[in-house]
Coordinates of C-alpha atoms and ligand atoms in Angstrom, one line a residue:
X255 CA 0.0 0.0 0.0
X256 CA 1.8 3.4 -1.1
X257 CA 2.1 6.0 1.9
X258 CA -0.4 8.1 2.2
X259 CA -0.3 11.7 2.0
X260 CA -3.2 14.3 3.8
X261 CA -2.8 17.5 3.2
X262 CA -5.4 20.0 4.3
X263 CA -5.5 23.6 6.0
X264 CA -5.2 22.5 9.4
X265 CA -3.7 19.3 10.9
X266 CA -4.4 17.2 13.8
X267 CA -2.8 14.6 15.9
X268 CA -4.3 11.5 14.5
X269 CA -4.0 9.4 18.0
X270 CA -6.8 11.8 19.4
X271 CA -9.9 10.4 18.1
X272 CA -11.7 12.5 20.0
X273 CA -11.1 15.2 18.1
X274 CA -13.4 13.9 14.9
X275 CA -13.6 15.1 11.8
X276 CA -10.6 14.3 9.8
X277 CA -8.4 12.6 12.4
X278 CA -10.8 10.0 12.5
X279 CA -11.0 9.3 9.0
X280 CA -7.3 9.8 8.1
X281 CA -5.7 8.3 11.0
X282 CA -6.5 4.6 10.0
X283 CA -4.5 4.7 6.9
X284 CA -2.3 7.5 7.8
X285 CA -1.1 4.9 10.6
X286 CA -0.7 2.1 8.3
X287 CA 1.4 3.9 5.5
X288 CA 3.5 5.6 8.2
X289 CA 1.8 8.8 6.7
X290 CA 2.6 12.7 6.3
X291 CA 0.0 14.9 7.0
X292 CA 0.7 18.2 5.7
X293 CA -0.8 21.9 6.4
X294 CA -1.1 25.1 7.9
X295 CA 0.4 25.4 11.6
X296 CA -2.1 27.2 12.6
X297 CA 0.5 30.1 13.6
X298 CA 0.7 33.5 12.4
X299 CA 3.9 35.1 12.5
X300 CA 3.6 38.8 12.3
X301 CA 7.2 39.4 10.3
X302 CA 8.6 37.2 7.5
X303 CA 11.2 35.2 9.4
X304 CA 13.8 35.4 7.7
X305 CA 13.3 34.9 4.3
X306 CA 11.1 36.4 1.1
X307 CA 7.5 38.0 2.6
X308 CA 4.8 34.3 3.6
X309 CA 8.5 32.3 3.5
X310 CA 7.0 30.4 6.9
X311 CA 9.0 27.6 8.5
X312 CA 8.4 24.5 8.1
X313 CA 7.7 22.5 11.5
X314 CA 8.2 18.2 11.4
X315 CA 6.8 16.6 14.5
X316 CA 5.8 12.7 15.0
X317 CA 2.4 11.3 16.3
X318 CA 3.3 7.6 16.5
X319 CA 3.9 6.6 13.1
X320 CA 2.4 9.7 11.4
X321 CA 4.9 12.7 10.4
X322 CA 3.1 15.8 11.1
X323 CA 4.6 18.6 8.9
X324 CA 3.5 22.5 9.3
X325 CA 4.2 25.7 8.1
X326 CA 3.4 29.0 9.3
X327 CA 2.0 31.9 7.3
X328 CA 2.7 35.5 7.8
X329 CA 0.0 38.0 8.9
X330 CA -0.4 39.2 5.5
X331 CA -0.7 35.8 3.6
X332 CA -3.0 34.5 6.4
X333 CA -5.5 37.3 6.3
X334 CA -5.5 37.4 2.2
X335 CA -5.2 33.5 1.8
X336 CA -7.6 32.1 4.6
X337 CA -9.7 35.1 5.3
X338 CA -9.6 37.1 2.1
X339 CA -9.9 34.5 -0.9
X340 CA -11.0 31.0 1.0
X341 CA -13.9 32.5 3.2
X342 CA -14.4 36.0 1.4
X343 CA -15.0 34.7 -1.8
X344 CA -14.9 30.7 -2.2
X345 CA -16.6 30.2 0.7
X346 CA -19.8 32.3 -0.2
X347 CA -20.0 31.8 -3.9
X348 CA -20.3 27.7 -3.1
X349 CA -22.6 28.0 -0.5
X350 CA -25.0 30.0 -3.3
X351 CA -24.3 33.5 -1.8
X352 CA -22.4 35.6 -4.2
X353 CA -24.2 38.8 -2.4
X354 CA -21.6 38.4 0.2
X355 CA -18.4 37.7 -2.1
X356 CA -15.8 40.5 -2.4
X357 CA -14.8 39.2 -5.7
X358 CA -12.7 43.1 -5.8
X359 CA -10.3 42.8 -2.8
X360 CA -7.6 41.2 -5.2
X361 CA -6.9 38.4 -2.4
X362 CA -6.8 36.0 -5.1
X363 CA -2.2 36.6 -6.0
X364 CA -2.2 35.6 -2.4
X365 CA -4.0 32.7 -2.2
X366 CA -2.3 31.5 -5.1
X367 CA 1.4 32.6 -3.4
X368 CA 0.3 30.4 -0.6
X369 CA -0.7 27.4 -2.5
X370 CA 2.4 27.8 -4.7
X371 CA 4.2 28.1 -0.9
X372 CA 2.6 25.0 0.2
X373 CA 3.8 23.2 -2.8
X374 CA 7.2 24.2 -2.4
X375 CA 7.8 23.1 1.6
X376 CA 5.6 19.4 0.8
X377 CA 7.5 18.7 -2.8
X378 CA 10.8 17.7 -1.1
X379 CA 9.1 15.3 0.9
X380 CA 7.2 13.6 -0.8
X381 CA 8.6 10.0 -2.0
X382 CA 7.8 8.7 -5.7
X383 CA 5.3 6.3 -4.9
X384 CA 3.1 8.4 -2.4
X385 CA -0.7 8.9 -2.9
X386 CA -1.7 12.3 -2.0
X387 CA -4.9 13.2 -0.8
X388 CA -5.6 17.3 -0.7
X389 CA -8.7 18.6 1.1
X390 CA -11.4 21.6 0.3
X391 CA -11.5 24.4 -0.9
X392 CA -8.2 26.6 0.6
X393 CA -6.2 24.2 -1.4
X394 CA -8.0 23.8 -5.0
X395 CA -4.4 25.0 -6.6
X396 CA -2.3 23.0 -4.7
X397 CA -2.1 20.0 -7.4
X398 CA -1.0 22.6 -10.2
X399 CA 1.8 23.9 -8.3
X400 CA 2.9 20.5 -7.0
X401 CA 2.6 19.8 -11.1
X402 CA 4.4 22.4 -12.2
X403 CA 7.5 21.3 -10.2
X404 CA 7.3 17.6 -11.6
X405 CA 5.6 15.6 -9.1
X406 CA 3.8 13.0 -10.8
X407 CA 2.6 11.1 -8.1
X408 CA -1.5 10.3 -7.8
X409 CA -3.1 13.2 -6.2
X410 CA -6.8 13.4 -5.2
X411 CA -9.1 16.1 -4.3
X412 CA -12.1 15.9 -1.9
X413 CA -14.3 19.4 -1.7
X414 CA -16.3 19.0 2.0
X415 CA -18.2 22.3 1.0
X416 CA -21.0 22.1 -1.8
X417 CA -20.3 22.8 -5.5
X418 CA -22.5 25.1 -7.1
X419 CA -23.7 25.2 -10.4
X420 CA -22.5 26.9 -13.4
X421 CA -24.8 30.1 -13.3
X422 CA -23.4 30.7 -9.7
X423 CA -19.7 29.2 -10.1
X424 CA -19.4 32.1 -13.0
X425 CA -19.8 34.8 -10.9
X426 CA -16.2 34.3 -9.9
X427 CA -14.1 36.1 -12.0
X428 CA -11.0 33.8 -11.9
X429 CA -13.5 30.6 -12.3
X430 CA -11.7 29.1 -15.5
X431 CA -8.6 29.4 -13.3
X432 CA -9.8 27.3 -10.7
X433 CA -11.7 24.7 -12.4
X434 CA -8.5 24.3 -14.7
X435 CA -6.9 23.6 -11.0
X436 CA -9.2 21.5 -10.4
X437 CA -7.7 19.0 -13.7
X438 CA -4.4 18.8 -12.3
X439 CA -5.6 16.4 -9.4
X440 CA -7.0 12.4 -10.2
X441 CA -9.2 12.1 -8.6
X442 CA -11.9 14.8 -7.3
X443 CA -14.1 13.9 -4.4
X444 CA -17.6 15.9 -3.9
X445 CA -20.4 15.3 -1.2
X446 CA -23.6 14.6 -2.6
X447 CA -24.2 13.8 -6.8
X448 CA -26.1 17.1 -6.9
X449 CA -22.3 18.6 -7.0
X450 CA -21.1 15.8 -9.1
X451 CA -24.0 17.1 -11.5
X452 CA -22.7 20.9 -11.1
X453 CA -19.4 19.4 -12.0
X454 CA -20.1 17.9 -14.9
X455 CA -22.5 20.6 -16.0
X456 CA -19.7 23.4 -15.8
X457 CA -17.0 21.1 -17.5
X458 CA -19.2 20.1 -20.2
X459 CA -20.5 23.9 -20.8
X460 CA -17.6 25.8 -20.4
X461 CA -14.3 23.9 -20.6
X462 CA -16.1 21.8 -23.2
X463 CA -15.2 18.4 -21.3
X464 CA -16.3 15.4 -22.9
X465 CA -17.5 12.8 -20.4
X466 CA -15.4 9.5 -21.2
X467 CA -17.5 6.7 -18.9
X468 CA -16.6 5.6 -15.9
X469 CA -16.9 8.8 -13.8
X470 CA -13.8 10.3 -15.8
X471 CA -14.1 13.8 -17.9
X472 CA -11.2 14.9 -20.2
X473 CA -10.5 18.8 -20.5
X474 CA -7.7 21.0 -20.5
X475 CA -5.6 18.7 -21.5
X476 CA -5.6 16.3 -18.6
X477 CA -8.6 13.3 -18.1
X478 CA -9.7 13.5 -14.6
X479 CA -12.1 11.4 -12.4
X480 CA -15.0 12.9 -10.8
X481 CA -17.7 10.9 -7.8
X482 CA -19.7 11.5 -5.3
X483 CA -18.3 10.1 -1.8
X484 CA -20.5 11.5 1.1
X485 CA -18.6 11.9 4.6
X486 CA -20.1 10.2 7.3
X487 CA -19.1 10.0 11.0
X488 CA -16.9 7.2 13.1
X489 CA -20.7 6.1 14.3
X490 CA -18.6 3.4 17.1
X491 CA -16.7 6.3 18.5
X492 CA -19.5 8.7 18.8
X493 CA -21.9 5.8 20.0
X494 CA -19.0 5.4 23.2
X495 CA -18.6 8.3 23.8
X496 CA -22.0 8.6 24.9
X497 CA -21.4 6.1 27.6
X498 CA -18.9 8.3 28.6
X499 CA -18.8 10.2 32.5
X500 CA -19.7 13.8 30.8
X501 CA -22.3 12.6 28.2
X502 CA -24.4 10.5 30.5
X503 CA -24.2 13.9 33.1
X504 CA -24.8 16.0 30.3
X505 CA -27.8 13.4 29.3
X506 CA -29.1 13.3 33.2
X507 CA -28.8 17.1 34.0
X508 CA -30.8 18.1 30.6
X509 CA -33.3 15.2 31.5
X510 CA -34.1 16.5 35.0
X511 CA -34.0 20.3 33.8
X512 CA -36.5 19.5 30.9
X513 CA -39.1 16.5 32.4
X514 CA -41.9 18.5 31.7
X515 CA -40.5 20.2 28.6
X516 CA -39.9 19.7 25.1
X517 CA -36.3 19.9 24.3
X518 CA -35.3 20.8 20.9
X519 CA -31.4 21.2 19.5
X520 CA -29.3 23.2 17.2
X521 CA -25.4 23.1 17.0
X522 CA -23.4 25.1 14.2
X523 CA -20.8 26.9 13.8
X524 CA -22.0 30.4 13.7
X525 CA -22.0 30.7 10.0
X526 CA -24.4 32.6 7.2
X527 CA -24.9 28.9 5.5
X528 CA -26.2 27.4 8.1
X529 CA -29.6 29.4 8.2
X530 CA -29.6 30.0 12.1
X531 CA -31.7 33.6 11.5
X532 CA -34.2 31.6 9.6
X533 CA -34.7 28.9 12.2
X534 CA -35.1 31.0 14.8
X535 CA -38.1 32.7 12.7
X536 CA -39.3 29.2 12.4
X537 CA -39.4 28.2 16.0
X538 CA -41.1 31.6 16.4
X539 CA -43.6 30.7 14.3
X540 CA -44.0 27.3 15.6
X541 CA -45.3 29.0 19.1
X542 CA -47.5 31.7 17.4
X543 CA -49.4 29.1 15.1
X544 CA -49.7 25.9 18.0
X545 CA -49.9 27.6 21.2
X546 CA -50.0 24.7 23.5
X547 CA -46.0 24.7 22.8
X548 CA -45.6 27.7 24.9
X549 CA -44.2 27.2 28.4
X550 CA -43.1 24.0 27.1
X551 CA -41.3 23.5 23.9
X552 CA -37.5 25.2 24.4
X553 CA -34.8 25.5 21.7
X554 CA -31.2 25.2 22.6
X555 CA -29.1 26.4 20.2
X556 CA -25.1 26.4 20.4
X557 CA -23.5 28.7 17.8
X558 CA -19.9 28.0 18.1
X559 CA -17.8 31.0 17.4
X560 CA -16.6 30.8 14.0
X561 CA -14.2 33.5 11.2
X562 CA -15.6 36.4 13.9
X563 CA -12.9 38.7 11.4
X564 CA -15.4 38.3 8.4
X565 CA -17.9 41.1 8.7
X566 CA -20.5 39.4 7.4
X567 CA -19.9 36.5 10.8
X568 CA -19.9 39.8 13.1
X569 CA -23.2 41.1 11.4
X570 CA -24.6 37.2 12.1
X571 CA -23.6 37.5 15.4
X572 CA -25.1 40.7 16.4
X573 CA -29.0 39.4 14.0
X574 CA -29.0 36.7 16.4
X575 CA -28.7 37.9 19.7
X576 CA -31.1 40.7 18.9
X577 CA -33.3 38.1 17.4
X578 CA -33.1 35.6 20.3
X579 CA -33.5 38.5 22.7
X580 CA -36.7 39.3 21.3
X581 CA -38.5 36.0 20.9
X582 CA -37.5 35.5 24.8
X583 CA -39.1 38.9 25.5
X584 CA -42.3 38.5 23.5
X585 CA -43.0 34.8 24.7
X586 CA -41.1 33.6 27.7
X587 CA -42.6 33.5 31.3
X588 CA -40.7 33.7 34.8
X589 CA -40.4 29.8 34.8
X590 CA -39.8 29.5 31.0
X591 CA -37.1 30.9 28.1
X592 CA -37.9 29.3 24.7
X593 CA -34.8 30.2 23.4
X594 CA -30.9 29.2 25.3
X595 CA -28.9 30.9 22.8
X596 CA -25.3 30.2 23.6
X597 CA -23.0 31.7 21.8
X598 CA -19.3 29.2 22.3
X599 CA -17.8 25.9 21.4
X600 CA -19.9 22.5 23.3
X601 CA -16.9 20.1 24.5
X602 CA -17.2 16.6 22.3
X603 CA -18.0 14.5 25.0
X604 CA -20.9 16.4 26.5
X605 CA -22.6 16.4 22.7
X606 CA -24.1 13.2 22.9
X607 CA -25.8 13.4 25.9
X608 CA -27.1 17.0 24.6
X609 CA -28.3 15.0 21.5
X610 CA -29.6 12.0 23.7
X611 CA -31.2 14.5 25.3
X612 CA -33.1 16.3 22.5
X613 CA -37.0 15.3 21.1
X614 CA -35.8 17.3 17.9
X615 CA -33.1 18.4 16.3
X616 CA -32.9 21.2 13.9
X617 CA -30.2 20.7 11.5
X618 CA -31.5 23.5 8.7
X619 CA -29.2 24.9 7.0
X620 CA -29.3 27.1 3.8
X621 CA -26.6 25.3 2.1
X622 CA -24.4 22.6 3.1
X623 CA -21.9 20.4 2.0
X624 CA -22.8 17.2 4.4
X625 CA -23.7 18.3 8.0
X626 CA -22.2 15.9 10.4
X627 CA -24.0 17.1 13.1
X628 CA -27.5 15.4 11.5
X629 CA -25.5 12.3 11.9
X630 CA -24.1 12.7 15.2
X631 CA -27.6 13.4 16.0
X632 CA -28.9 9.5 14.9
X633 CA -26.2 8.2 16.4
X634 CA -26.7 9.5 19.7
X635 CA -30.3 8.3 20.1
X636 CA -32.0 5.6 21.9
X637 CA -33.1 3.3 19.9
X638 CA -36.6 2.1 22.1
X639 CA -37.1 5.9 22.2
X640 CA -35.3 8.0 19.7
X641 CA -35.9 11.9 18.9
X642 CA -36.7 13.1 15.4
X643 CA -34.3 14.9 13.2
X644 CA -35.5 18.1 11.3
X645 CA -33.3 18.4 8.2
X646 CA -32.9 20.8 5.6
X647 CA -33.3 19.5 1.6
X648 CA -30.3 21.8 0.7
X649 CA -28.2 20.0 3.3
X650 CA -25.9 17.1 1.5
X651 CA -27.0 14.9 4.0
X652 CA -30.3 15.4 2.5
X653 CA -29.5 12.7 -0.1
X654 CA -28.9 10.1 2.3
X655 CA -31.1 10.6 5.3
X656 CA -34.7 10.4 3.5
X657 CA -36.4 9.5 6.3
X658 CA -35.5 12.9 8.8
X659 CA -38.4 15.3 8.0
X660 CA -37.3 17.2 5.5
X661 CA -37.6 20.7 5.4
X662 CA -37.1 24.4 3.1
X663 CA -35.5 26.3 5.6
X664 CA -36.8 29.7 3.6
X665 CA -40.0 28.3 3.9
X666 CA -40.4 29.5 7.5
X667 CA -44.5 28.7 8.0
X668 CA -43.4 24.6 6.5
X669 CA -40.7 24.1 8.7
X670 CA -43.1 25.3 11.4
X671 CA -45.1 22.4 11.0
X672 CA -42.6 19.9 9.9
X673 CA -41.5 21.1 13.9
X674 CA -45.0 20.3 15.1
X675 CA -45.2 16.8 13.4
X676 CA -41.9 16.2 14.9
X677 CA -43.0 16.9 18.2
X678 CA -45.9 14.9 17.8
X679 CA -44.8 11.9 15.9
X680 CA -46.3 8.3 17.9
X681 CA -43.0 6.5 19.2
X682 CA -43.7 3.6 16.4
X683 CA -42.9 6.2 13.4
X684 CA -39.7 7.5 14.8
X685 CA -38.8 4.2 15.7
X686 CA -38.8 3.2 12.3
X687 CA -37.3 6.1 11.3
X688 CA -34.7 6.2 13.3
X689 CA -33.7 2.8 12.4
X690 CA -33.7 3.4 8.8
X691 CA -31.5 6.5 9.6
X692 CA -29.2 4.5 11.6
X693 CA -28.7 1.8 9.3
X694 CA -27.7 4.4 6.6
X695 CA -24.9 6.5 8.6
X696 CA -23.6 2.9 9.9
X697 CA -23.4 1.7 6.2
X698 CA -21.5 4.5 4.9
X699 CA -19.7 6.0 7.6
X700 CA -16.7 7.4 8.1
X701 CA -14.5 4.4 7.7
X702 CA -16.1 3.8 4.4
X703 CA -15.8 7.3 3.3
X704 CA -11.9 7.4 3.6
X705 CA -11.7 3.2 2.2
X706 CA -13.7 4.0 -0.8
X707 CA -12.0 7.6 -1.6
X708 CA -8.7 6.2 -1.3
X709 CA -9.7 2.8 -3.0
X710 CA -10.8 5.1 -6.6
X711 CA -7.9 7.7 -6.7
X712 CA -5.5 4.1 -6.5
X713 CA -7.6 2.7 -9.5
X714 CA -8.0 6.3 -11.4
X715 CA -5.8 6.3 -14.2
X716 CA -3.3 9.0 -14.0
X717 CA -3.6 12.5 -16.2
Ligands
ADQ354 P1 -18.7 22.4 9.1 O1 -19.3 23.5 8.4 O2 -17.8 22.8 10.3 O3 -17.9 21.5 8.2 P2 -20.5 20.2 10.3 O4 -20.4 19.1 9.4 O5 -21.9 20.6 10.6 O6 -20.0 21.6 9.6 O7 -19.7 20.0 11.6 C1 -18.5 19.5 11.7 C2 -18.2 19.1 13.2 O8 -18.1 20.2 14.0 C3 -19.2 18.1 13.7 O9 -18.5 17.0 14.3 C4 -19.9 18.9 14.8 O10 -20.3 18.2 15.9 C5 -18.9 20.0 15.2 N1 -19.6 21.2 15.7 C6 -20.3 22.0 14.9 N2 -20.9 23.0 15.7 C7 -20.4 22.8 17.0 C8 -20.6 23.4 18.2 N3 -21.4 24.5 18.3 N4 -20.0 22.9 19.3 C9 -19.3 21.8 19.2 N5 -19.1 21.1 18.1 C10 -19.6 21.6 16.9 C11 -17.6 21.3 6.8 C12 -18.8 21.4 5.8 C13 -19.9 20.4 6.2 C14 -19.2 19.0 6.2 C15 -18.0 19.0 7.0 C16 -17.2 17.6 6.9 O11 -19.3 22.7 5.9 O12 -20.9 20.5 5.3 O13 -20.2 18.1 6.7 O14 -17.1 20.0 6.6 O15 -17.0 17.4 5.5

């Protein structure tokens, strides 16, 4: 098996499972190849050390058998590369919101100088052999540079954030610059086939890609392979750490806090995508049109703090705690709040107990490239007496998880209801829901996610 190489814009210790995400689903093979994970440090150094402006150092550490290798960015290159290009225009234009794009700030030399930076620190480390596996969007470049100085090696793309289509992806002015980036890789991994389908649409319509069978497309110059591979969770992992000390007190304090009450759950990142104004409006609406909810039905919502240097995450920030503020004013009484807005990070091990916990979950975004958080949610139930899950259609999960109740999270009056059934469905429905649910996010789960991935970009055929 060749070594694998991860490279993504931040990196984690692979021997802390408990840190999810992609230290779950790299560590198995990154410990088995004796593997290199690549990326930012996470450190911003506020003068060049030493060397030509964004020259950062390069930093090696071991985890076990995994080489952990870092670089650190200068102020200016971080706030233009990460801020400026990834989350001020990629970020918005593929989650469908080109009103908030600054397509005019010019971020894009240095988001390109970083890339090309990147590619210079991992080239003369990597061994001929290696398969390299490069993640989302911060890095779409990264296979052109590493090209352009010789490496031939396999290299495979996943995108964890949606692809949009054509009439959207346009709006970017350097768009034929990226999508020609996006040739230079193998293999290139989207979420759900509704961005497969944006794929192909834009390479047949623009670049004038001819589809060649068997999920390859040839443009450019180069013949690339393009699949759908939705990311699940480590469903094991999340399952024991609900037996855990600070899950089960989690589970018992929400229990005895909420016996009379109807618990319902929301935990983002506070970002625009995730359509946290328009559930609010939602739950509102839910306690104007069925009042027996009142004094009983309560919303917990976490909004982890998230890019708080992007205006348009400040101007969430400030719409939600006015919003939350009044709903509690107009409806709550001295005994009950509807709304516990809390506005910080929930520790991993208390999560499925908060999950356990809930009758509902609201997992409604606008725009989404999976949502783990809708799986985290199955996973944490009881199964004799599981909860429902409320999920948007425009969340990738979507395509998976038919039987949550799904929702338009524009349509604010709909999702009322869809709230209502949830909190009324008879114990037989969401049983069988639930187990349908479960049986999905067990079958594809995170193991199978990285297996299969990594299983294609070794069979695609290379340029
Ligand atoms: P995110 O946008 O960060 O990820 P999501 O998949 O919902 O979104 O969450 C990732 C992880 O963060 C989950 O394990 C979740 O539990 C945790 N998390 C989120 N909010 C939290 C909070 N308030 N407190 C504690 N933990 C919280 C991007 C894409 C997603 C895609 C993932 C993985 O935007 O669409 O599912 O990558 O590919």
């Amino acid at each position: 098996m060749s070594r694998l190489v991860a490279v993504s814009n931040r990196v984690a210790d692979p021997r802390n499972a408990a840190a999810g995400g992609l230290a779950v689903a790299l560590g198995e093979t990154l410990n088995a190849t004796g593997g290199l994970w690549f990326g930012w440090s996470g450190r911003v150094v506020e003068t060049a050390q030493g060397g030509t402006p964004g020259e950062g150092e390069l930093h090696l550490q071991h985890a076990g058998d995994v080489t952990l290798a870092t670089v650190d960015l200068s102020r200016e290159d971080h706030d233009a590369y990460y801020l400026g290009y990834s989350n001020g225009v990629l970020w918005p234009v593929f989650h469908y919101r080109v009103d908030l794009a600054d397509f005019d700030a010019g971020h894009l030399n240095v988001y390109r100088r970083v890339n090309q930076l990147f590619a210079r620190k991992l080239a003369p480390l990597l061994r001929p052999d290696d398969m390299i596996w490069i993640h989302d969007y911060h890095l779409i470049p990264l296979a052109a540079e590493l090209r352009a100085m010789g490496c031939g090696q396999r290299i495979g793309f996943f995108l964890h954030i949606p692809l949009p289509p054509p009439p959207i992806l346009t709006t970017i002015p350097q768009h034929e610059w990226l999508m020609r980036a996006l040739f230079a890789y193998d293999l290139i991994g989207f979420q759900s086939q509704a961005d497969l389908e944006h794929f192909a649409r834009y390479a047949q319509s623009e670049a004038g890609a001819e589809p060649m069978g068997d999920h390859r497309y040839r443009a450019f110059h180069r013949t690339v392979r393009a699949q759908a591979f939705p990311i699940g969770i480590d469903v094991d992992e999340f399952v024991s750490l609900g037996k855990g000390h600070e899950a089960q007190e989690t589970y018992e304090m929400m229990m005895a806090q909420y016996a009379r009450r109807r618990l319902l759950l929301g935990v983002d990142r506070m970002d625009y995508s995730k359509g946290l104004p328009e559930r609010l409006k939602a739950f509102q609406a839910l306690l104007a049109q069925y009042p027996e909810n009142r004094s009983s039905a309560t919303l917990i919502q976490i909004a982890a703090p998230s890019r708080e240097s992007v205006d348009a995450y400040a101007d969430l920030r400030r719409q939600l705690e006015g919003m939350s503020g009044a709903i509690n004013g107009e409806y709550g009484e001295l005994d009950w709040m509807p709304i516990r807005y809390i506005h910080r990070t929930t520790s991993r091990r208390r999560l499925p107990g908060l999950c356990r916990a809930a009758r509902v979950a609201l997992v409604t975004p606008l725009r989404d490239g999976m949502n783990l958080v809708a799986k985290e949610y199955i996973a944490a139930q009881d199964p004799d007496d599981p909860g429902v899950l409320v999920l948007s259609r425009f969340a990738g999960a979507a395509e998976q998880l038919k039987e949550a109740l799904l929702v338009n999270p524009y349509d604010i009056q709909g999702t009322a209801q869809a709230i209502q059934q949830a909190l009324h469905m008879p114990l037989a429905e969401r049983q069988s829901r639930h187990q349908k649910l479960l049986e999905n996010i067990r079958a594809q789960d995170v193991h199978w996610w990285s297996r299969e991935y990594l299983r294609s970009l070794a069979e695609s055929d290379q340029g």
